Tab-separated table of C-alpha atoms and ligand atoms in Angstrom:
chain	number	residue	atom	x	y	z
A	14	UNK	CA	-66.354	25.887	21.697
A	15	UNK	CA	-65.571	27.949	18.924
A	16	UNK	CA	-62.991	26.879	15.850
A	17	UNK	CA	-60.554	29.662	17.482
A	18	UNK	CA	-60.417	28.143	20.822
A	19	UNK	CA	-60.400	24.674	19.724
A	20	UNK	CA	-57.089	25.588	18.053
A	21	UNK	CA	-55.780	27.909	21.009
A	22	UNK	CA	-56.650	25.135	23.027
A	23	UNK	CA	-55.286	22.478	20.620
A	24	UNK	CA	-51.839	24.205	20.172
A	25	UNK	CA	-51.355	24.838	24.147
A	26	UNK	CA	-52.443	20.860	24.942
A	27	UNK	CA	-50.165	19.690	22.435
A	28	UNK	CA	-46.856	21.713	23.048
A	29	UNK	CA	-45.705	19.188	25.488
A	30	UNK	CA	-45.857	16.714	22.376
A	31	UNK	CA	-44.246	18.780	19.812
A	32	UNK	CA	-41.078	19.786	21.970
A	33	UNK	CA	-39.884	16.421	22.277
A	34	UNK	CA	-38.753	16.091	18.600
A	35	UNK	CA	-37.182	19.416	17.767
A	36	UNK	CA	-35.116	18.815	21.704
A	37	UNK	CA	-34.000	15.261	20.110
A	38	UNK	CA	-33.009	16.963	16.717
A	39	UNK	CA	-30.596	19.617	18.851
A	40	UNK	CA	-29.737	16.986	21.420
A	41	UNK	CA	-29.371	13.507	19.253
A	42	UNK	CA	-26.226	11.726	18.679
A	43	UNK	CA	-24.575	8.938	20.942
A	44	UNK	CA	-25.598	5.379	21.113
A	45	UNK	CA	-28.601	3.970	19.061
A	46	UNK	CA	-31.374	2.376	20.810
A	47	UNK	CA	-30.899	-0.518	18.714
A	48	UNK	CA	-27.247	-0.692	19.466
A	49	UNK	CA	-26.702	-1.155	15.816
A	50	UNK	CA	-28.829	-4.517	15.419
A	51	UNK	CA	-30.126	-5.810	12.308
A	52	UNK	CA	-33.423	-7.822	11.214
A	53	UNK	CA	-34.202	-9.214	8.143
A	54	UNK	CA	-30.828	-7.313	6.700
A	55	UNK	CA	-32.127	-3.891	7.699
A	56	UNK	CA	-31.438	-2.282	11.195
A	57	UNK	CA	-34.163	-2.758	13.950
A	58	UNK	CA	-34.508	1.610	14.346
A	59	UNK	CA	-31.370	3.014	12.783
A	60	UNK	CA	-28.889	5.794	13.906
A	61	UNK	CA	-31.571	8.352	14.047
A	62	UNK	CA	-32.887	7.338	16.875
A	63	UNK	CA	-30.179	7.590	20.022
A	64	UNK	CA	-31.205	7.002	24.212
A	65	UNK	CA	-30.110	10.824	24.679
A	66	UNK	CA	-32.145	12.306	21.831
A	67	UNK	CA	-35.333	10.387	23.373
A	68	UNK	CA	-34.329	11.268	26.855
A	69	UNK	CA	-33.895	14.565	26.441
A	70	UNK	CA	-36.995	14.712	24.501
A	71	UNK	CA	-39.169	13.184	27.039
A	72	UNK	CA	-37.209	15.530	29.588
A	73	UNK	CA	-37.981	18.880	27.529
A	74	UNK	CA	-41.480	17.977	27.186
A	75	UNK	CA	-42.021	17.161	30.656
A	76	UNK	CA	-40.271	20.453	31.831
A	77	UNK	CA	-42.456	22.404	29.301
A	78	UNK	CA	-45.652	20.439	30.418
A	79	UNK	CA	-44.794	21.712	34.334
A	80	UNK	CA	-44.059	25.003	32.925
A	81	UNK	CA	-47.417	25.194	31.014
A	82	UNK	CA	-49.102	24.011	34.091
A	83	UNK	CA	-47.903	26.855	36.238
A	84	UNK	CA	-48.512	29.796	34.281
A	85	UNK	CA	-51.634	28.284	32.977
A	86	UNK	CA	-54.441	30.271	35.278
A	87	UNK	CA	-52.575	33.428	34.161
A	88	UNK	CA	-52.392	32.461	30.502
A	89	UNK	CA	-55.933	31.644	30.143
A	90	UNK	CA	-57.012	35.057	31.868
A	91	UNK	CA	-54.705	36.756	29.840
A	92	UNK	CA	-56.894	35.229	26.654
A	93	UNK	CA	-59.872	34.671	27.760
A	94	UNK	CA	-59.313	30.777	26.783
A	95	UNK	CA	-60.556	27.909	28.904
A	96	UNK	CA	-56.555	26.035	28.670
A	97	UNK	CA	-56.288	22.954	30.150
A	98	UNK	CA	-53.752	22.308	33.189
A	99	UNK	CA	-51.185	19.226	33.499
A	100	UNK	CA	-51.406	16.828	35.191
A	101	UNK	CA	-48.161	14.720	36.521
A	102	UNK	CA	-49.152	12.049	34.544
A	103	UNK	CA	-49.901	13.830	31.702
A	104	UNK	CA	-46.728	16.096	31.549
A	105	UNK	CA	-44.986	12.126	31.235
A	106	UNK	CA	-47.540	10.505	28.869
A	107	UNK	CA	-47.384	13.275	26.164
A	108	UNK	CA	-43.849	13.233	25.337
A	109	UNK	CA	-43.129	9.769	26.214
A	110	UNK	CA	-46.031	9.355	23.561
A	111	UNK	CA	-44.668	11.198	21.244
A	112	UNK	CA	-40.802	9.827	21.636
A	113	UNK	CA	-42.651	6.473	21.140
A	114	UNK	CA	-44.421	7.170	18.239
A	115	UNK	CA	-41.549	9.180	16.503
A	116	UNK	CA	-39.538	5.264	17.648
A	117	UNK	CA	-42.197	2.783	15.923
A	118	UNK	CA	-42.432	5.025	12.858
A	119	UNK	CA	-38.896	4.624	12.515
A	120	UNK	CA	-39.465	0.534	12.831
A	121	UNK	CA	-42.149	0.789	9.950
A	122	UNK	CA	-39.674	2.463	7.994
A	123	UNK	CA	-36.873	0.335	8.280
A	124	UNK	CA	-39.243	-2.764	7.611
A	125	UNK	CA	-40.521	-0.783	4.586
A	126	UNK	CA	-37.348	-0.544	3.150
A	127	UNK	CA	-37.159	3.507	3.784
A	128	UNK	CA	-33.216	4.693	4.908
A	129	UNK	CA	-32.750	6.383	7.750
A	130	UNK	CA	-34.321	10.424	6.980
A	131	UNK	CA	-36.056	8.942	3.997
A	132	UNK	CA	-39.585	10.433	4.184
A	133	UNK	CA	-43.520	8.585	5.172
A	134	UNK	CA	-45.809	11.331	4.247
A	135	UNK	CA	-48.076	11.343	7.194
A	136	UNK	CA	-46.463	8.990	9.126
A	137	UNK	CA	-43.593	11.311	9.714
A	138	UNK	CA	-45.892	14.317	10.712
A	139	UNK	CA	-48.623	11.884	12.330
A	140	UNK	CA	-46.723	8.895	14.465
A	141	UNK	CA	-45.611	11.081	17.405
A	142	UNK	CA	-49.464	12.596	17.682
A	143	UNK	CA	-51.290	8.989	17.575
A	144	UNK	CA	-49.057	7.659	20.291
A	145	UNK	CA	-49.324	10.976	22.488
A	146	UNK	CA	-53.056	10.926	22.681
A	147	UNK	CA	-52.816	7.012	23.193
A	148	UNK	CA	-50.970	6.750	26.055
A	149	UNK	CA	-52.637	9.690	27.213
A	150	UNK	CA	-56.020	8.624	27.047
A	151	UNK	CA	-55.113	4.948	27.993
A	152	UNK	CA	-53.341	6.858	31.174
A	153	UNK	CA	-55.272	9.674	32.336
A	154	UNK	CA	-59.041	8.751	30.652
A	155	UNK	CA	-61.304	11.440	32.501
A	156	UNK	CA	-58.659	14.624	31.913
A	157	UNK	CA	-58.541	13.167	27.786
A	158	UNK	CA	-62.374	12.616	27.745
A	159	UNK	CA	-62.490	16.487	29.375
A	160	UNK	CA	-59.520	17.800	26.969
A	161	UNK	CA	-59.719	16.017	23.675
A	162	UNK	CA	-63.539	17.090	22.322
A	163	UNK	CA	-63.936	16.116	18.762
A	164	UNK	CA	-63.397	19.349	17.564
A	165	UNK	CA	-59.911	19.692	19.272
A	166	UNK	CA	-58.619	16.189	18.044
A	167	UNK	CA	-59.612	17.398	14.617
A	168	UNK	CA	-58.217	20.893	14.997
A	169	UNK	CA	-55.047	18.494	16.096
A	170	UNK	CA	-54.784	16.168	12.963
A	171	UNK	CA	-55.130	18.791	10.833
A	172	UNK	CA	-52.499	21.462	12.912
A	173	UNK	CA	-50.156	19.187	13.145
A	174	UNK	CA	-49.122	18.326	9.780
A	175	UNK	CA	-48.723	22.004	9.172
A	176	UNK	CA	-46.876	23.093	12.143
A	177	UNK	CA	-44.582	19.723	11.603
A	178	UNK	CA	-43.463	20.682	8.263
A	179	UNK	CA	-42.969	24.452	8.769
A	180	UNK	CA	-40.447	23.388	11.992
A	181	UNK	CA	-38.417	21.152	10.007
A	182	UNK	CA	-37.988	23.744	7.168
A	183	UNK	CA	-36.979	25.919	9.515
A	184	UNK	CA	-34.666	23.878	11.056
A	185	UNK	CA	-33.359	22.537	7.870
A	186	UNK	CA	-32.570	25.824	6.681
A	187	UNK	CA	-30.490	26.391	10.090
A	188	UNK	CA	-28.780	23.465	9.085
A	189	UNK	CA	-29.983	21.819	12.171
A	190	UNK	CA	-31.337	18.761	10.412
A	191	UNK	CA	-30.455	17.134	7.087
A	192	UNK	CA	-34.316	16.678	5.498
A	193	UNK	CA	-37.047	19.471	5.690
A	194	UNK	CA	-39.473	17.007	6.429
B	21	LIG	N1	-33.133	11.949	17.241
B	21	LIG	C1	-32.585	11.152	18.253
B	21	LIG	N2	-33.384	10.310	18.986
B	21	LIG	C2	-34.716	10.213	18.727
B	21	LIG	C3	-35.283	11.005	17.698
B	21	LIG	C4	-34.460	11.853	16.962
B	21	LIG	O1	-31.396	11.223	18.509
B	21	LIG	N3	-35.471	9.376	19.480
B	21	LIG	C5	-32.249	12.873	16.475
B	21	LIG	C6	-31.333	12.131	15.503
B	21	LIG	O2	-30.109	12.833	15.459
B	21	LIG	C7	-32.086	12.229	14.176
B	21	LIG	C8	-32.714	13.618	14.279
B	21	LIG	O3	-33.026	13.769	15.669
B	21	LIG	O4	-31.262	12.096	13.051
B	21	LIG	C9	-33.933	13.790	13.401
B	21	LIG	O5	-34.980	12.941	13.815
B	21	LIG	P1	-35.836	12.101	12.778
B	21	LIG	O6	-36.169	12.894	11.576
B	21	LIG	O7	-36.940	11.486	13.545
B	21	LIG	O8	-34.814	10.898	12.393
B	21	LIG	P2	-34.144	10.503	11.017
B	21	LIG	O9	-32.674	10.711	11.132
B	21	LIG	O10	-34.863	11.117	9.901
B	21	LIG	O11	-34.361	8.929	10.997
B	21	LIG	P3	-35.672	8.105	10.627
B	21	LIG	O12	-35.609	7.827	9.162
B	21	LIG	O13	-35.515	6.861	11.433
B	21	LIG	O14	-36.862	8.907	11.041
B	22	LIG	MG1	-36.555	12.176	9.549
């Protein structure tokens, strides 16, 4: 596989991850998971993390992953790019991953003393991506193994970070969310 599509196929695997935060930015608000609790004088998550933001999230990934899945014998004609399909489990384990990972970055915070938006260089841009391939590979093993080549999970660490920071500007500058990172 060559470095071009190891990214193509990087990007398209990973969309189903990357949805679930920007859908939580537009759709957030409502009742905190941790219903406002406290532990060792700092809240468990904080107010940036609400049950509709995650479950619309996990909802807008999993629509995109079905989405992907259909068009994805025309797409990778159209390029000329061995994509990868979705499967059910996959289309849940991505942005439930992700969701997840966005969550227990947010607990690390907190326990580090961080306010809620305060930035974790690579956390921030890293958690949701750890978590996704996780629960991925912990759910649906032989699909990873046939998915995930070394290359790709490289091409992913490194994309990532990048594509992370250029969404937030963007969607700090819409005035969408309050930190561009
Ligand atoms: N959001 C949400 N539920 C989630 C994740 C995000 O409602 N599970 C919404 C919140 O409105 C949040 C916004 O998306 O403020 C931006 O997400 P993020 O940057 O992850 O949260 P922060 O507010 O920066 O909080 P934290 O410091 O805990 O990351
Ligand atoms: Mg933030």
């Amino acid at each position: 596989m060559n470095a071009l599509v190891a990214v193509a196929v990087a990007f398209w695997t990973m969309l189903p991850a990357y949805v679930p935060n920007n859908a939580a930015v537009l759709a957030g608000g409502g009742r905190p998971i941790d219903g406002g609790r406290v532990w060792h004088g700092r809240r468990v998550l904080g107010d940036g993390k609400t049950w509709r933001g995650t479950a619309v999230g996990v909802l807008a990934g999993a629509a995109l992953a079905l989405l992907l899945d259909a068009v994805q014998p025309a797409v990778s004609g159209a390029l000329g790019v061995p994509l990868p399909g979705f499967p059910p489990v996959v289309a849940v384990t991505l942005p439930l991953g992700a969701m997840l990972g966005d969550i227990l970055a947010s607990f690390l915070k907190r326990r580090t003393g961080r306010e809620r938006g305060a930035a974790f260089p690579l956390l921030d841009q890293l958690d949701f991506v750890v978590v996704a391939l996780l629960l991925t590979a912990l759910a649906a093993p032989g699909w990873f193994r046939d998915t995930f080549t070394l290359l790709v999970v490289a091409v992913v660490l490194v994309l990532t970070p990048v594509l992370h920071l250029l969404t937030n500007g963007v969607a700090y500058l819409l005035g969408l969310k309050d930190e561009p990172y």
